[in-house]
PDB file of C-alpha atoms in Angstrom:
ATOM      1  CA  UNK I  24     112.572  90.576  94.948  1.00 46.00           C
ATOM      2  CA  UNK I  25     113.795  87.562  92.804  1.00 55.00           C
ATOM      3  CA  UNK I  26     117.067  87.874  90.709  1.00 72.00           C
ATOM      4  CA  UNK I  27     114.514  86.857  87.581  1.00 73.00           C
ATOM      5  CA  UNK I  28     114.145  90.135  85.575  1.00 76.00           C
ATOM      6  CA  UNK I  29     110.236  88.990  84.335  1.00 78.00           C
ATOM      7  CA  UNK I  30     109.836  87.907  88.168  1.00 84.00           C
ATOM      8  CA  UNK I  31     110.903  91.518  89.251  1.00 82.00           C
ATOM      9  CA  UNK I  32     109.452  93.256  86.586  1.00 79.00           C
ATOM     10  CA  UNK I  33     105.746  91.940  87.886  1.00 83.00           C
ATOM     11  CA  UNK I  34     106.773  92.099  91.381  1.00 88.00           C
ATOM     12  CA  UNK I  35     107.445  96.039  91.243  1.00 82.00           C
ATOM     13  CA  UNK I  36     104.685  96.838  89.680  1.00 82.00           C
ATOM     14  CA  UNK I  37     102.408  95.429  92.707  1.00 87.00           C
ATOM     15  CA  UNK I  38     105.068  96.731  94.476  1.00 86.00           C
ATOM     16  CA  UNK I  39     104.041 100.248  93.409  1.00 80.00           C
ATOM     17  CA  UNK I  40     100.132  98.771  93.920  1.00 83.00           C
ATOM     18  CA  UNK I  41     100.699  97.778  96.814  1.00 87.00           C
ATOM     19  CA  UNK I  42     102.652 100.951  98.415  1.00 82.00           C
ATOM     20  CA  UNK I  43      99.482 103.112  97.132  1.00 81.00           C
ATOM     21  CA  UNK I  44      96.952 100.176  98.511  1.00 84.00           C
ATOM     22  CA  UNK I  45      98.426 101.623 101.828  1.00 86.00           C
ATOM     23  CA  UNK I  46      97.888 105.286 101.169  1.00 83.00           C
ATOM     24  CA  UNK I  47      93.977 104.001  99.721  1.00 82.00           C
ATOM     25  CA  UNK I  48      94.064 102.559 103.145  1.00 87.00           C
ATOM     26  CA  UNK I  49      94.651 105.422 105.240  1.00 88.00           C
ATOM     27  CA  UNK I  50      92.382 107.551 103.190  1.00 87.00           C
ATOM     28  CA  UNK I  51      89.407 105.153 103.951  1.00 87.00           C
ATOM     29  CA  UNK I  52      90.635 105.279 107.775  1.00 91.00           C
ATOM     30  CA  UNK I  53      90.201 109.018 107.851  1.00 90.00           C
ATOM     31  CA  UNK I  54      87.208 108.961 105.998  1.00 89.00           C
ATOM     32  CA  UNK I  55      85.843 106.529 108.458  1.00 90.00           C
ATOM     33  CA  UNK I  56      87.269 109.167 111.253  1.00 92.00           C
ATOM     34  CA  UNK I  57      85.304 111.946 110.219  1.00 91.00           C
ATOM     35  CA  UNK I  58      87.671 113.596 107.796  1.00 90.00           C
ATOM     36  CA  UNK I  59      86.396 116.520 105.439  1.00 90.00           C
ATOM     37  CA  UNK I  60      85.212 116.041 102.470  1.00 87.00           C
ATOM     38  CA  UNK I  61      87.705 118.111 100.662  1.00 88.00           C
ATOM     39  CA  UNK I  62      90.937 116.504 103.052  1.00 87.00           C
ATOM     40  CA  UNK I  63      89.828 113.412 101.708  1.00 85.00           C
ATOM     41  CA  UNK I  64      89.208 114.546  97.911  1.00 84.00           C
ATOM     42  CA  UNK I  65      93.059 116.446  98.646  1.00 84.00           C
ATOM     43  CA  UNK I  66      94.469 113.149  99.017  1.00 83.00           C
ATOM     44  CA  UNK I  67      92.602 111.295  96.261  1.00 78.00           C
ATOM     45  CA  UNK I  68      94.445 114.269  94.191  1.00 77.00           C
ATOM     46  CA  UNK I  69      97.965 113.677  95.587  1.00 78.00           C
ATOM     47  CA  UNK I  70      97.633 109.752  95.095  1.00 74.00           C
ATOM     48  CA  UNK I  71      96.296 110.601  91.683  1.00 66.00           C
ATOM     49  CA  UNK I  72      99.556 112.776  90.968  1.00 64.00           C
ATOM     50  CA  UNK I  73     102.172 111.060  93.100  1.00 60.00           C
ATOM     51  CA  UNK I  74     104.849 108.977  91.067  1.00 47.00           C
ATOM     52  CA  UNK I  75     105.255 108.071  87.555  1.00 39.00           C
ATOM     53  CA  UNK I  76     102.383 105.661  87.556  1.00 35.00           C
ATOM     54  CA  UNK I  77      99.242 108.208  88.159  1.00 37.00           C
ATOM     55  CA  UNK I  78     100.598 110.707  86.196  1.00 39.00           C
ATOM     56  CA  UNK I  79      98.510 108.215  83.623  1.00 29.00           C
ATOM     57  CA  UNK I  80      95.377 110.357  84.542  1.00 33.00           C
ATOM     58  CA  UNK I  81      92.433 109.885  82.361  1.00 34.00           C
ATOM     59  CA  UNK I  82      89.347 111.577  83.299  1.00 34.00           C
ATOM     60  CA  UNK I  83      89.058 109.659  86.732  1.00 40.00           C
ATOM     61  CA  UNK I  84      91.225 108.196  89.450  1.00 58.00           C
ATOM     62  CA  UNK I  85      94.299 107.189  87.715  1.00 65.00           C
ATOM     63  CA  UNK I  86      95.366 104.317  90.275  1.00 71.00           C
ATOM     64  CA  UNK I  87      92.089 102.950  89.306  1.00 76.00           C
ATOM     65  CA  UNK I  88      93.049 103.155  85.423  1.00 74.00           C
ATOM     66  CA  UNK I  89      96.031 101.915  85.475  1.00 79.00           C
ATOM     67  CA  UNK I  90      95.228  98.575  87.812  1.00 85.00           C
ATOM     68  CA  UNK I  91      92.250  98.597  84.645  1.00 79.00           C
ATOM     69  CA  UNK I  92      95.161  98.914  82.267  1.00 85.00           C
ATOM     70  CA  UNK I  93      97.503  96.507  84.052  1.00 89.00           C
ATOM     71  CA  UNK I  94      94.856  94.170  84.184  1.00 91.00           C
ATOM     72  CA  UNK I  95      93.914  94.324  80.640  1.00 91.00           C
ATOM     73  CA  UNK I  96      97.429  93.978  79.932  1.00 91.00           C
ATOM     74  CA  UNK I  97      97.681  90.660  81.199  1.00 93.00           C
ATOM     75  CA  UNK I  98      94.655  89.629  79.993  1.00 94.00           C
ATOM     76  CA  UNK I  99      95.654  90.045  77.052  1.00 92.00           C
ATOM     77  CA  UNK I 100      99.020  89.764  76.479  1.00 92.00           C
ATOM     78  CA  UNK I 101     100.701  87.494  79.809  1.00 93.00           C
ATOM     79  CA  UNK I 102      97.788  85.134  80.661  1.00 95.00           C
ATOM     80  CA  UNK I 103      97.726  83.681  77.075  1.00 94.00           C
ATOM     81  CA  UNK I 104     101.352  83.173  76.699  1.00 94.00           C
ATOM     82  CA  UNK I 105     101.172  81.584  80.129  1.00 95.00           C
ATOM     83  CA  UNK I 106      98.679  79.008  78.838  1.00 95.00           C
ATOM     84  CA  UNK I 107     100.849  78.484  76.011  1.00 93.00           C
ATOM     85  CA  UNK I 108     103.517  78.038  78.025  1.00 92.00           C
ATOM     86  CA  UNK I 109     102.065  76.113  81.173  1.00 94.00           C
ATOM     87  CA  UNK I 110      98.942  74.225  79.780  1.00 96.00           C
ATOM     88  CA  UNK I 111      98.708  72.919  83.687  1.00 96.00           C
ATOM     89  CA  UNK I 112      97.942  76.599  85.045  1.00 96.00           C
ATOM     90  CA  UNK I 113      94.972  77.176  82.873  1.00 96.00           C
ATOM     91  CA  UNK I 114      92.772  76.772  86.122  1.00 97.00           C
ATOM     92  CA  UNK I 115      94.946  79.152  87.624  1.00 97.00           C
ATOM     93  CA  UNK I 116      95.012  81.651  84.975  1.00 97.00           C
ATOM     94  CA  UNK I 117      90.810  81.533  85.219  1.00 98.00           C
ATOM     95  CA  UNK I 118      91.060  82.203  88.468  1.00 97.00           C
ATOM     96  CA  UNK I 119      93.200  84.998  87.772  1.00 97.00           C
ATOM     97  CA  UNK I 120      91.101  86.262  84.808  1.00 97.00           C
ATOM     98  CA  UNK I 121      87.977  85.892  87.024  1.00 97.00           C
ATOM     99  CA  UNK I 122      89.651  87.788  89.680  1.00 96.00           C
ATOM    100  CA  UNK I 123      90.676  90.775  87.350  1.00 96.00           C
ATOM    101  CA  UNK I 124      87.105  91.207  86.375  1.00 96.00           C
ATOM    102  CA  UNK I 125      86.084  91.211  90.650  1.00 96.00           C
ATOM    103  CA  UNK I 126      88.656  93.955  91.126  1.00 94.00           C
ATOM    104  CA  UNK I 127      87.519  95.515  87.828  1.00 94.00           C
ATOM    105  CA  UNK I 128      83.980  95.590  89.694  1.00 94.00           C
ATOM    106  CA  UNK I 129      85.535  97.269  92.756  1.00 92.00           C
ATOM    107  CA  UNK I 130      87.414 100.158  91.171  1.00 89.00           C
ATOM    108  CA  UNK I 131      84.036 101.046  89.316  1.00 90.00           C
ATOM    109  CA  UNK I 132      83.118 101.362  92.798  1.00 89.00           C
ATOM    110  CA  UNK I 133      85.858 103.361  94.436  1.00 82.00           C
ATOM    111  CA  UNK I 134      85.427 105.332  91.217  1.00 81.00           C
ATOM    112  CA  UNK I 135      81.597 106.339  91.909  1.00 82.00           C
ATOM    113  CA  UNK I 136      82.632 106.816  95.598  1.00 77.00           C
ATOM    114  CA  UNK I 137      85.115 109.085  95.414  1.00 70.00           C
ATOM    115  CA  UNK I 138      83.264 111.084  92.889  1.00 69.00           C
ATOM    116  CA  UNK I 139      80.376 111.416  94.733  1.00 74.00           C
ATOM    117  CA  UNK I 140      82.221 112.650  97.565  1.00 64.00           C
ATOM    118  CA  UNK I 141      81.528 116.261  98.190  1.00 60.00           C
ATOM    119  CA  UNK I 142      79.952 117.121 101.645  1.00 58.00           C
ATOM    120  CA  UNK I 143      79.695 115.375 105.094  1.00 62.00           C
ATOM    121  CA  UNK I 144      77.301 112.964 103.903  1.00 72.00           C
ATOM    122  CA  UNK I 145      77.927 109.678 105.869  1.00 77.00           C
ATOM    123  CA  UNK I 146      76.374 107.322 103.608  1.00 84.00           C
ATOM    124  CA  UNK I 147      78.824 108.336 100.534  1.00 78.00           C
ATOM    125  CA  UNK I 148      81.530 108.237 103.296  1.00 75.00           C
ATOM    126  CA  UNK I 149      80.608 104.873 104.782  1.00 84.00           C
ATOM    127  CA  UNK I 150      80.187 103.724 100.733  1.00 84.00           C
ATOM    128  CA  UNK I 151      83.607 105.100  99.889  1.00 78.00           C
ATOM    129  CA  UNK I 152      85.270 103.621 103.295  1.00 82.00           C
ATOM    130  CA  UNK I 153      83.650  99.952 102.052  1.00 88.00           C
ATOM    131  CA  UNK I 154      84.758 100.509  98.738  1.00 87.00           C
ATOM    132  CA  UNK I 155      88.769 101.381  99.292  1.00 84.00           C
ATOM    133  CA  UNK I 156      88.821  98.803 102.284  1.00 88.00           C
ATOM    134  CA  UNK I 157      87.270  96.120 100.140  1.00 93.00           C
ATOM    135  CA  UNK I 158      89.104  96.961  97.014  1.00 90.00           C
ATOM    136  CA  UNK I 159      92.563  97.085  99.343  1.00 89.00           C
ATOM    137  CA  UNK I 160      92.058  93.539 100.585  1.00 93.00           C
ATOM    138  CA  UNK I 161      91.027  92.175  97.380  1.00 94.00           C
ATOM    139  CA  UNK I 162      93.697  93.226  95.060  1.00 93.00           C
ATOM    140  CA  UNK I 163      96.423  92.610  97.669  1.00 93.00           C
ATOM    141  CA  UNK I 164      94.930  89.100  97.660  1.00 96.00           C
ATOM    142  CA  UNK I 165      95.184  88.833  94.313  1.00 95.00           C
ATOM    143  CA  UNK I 166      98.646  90.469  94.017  1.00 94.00           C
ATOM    144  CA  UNK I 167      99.960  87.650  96.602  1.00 95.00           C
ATOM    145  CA  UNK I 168      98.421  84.788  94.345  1.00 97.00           C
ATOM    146  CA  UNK I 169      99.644  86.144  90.799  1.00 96.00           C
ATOM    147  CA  UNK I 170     103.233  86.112  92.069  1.00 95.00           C
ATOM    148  CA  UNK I 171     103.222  83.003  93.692  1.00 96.00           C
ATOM    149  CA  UNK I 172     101.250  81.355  90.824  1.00 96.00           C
ATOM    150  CA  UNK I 173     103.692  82.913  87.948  1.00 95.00           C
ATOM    151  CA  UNK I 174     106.544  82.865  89.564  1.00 93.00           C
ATOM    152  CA  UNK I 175     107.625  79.471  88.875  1.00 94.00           C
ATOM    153  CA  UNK I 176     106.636  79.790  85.055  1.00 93.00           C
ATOM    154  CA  UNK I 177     108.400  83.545  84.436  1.00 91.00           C
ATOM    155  CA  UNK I 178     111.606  82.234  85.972  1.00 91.00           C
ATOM    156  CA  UNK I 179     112.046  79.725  82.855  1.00 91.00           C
ATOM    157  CA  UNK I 180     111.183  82.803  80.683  1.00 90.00           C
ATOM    158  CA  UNK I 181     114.453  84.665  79.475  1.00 87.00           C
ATOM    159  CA  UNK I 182     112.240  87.818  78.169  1.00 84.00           C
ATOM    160  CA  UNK I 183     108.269  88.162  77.650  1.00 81.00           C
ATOM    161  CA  UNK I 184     107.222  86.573  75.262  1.00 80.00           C
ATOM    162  CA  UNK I 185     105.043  88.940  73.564  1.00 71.00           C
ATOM    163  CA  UNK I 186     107.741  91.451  73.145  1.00 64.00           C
ATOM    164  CA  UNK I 187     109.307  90.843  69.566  1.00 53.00           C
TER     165      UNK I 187
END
């Protein structure tokens, strides 16, 4: 963690992402292993209500929603003041954007997977095992960059500035 509060702030929310990335992880391992169906649909359902963050449950898998949400967030909010603030980044902050809408892509996915789920069929499996494994390595890609990328411009920034 950096002693910059914006820095932190970002940093422990993929933090949280990140800790859960590992538990999406394991789930695609045992569905990989054989696992039943309703094991693996058991620990959807924990990660789902596990910690203050997927207690956001919509009507589908709420780590999905709220990476959505996060995303959308700084879409909206972050990335602009960003190119206000850094007019250099604005590559950077496309990749970013064009990033958000790949891992957008691959929650749709883990989304469809996971609700298709239901018996031992190996080709939802083998989807769903893709879909975590793929979604895992993407967003923790993109969780390293964002920091790295930011960090320099949030540590100038005494609060966000989209915050009154």
């Amino acid at each position: 963690m950096d002693d910059n509060p914006l820095l932190a702030e970002l940093q422990w929310v993929h933090g949280m992402l990140r800790r859960d990335l590992a538990t999406v992880r394991r789930l695609a391992d045992q569905a990989a292993g054989g696992a039943p169906a309703r094991d693996l649909q058991q620990g959807l359902r924990k990660l789902q209500s596990n910690g203050p963050l997927f207690q956001l449950k919509i009507n589908c898998l709420s780590y999905c929603q709220f990476v959505h949400h996060h995303h959308q967030a700084e879409d909206a909010m972050l990335f602009p003041a960003v190119r206000r603030a850094a007019p250099q980044l604005r590559a950077t902050v496309d990749r970013l954007e064009s990033d958000h809408r790949v891992v957008s892509d691959l929650l749709d996915q883990v989304e469809g997977a996971a609700r298709a789920l239901g018996g031992d069929d190996a080709e939802i499996r083998a989807k769903l095992v893709v879909a975590l494994r793929t979604l895992s390595d993407r967003l923790l890609e993109h969780l390293e960059f964002e920091e790295g990328a930011l960090g320099p411009v949030l540590k100038t920034w005494k609060r966000w500035p989209f915050h009154g």
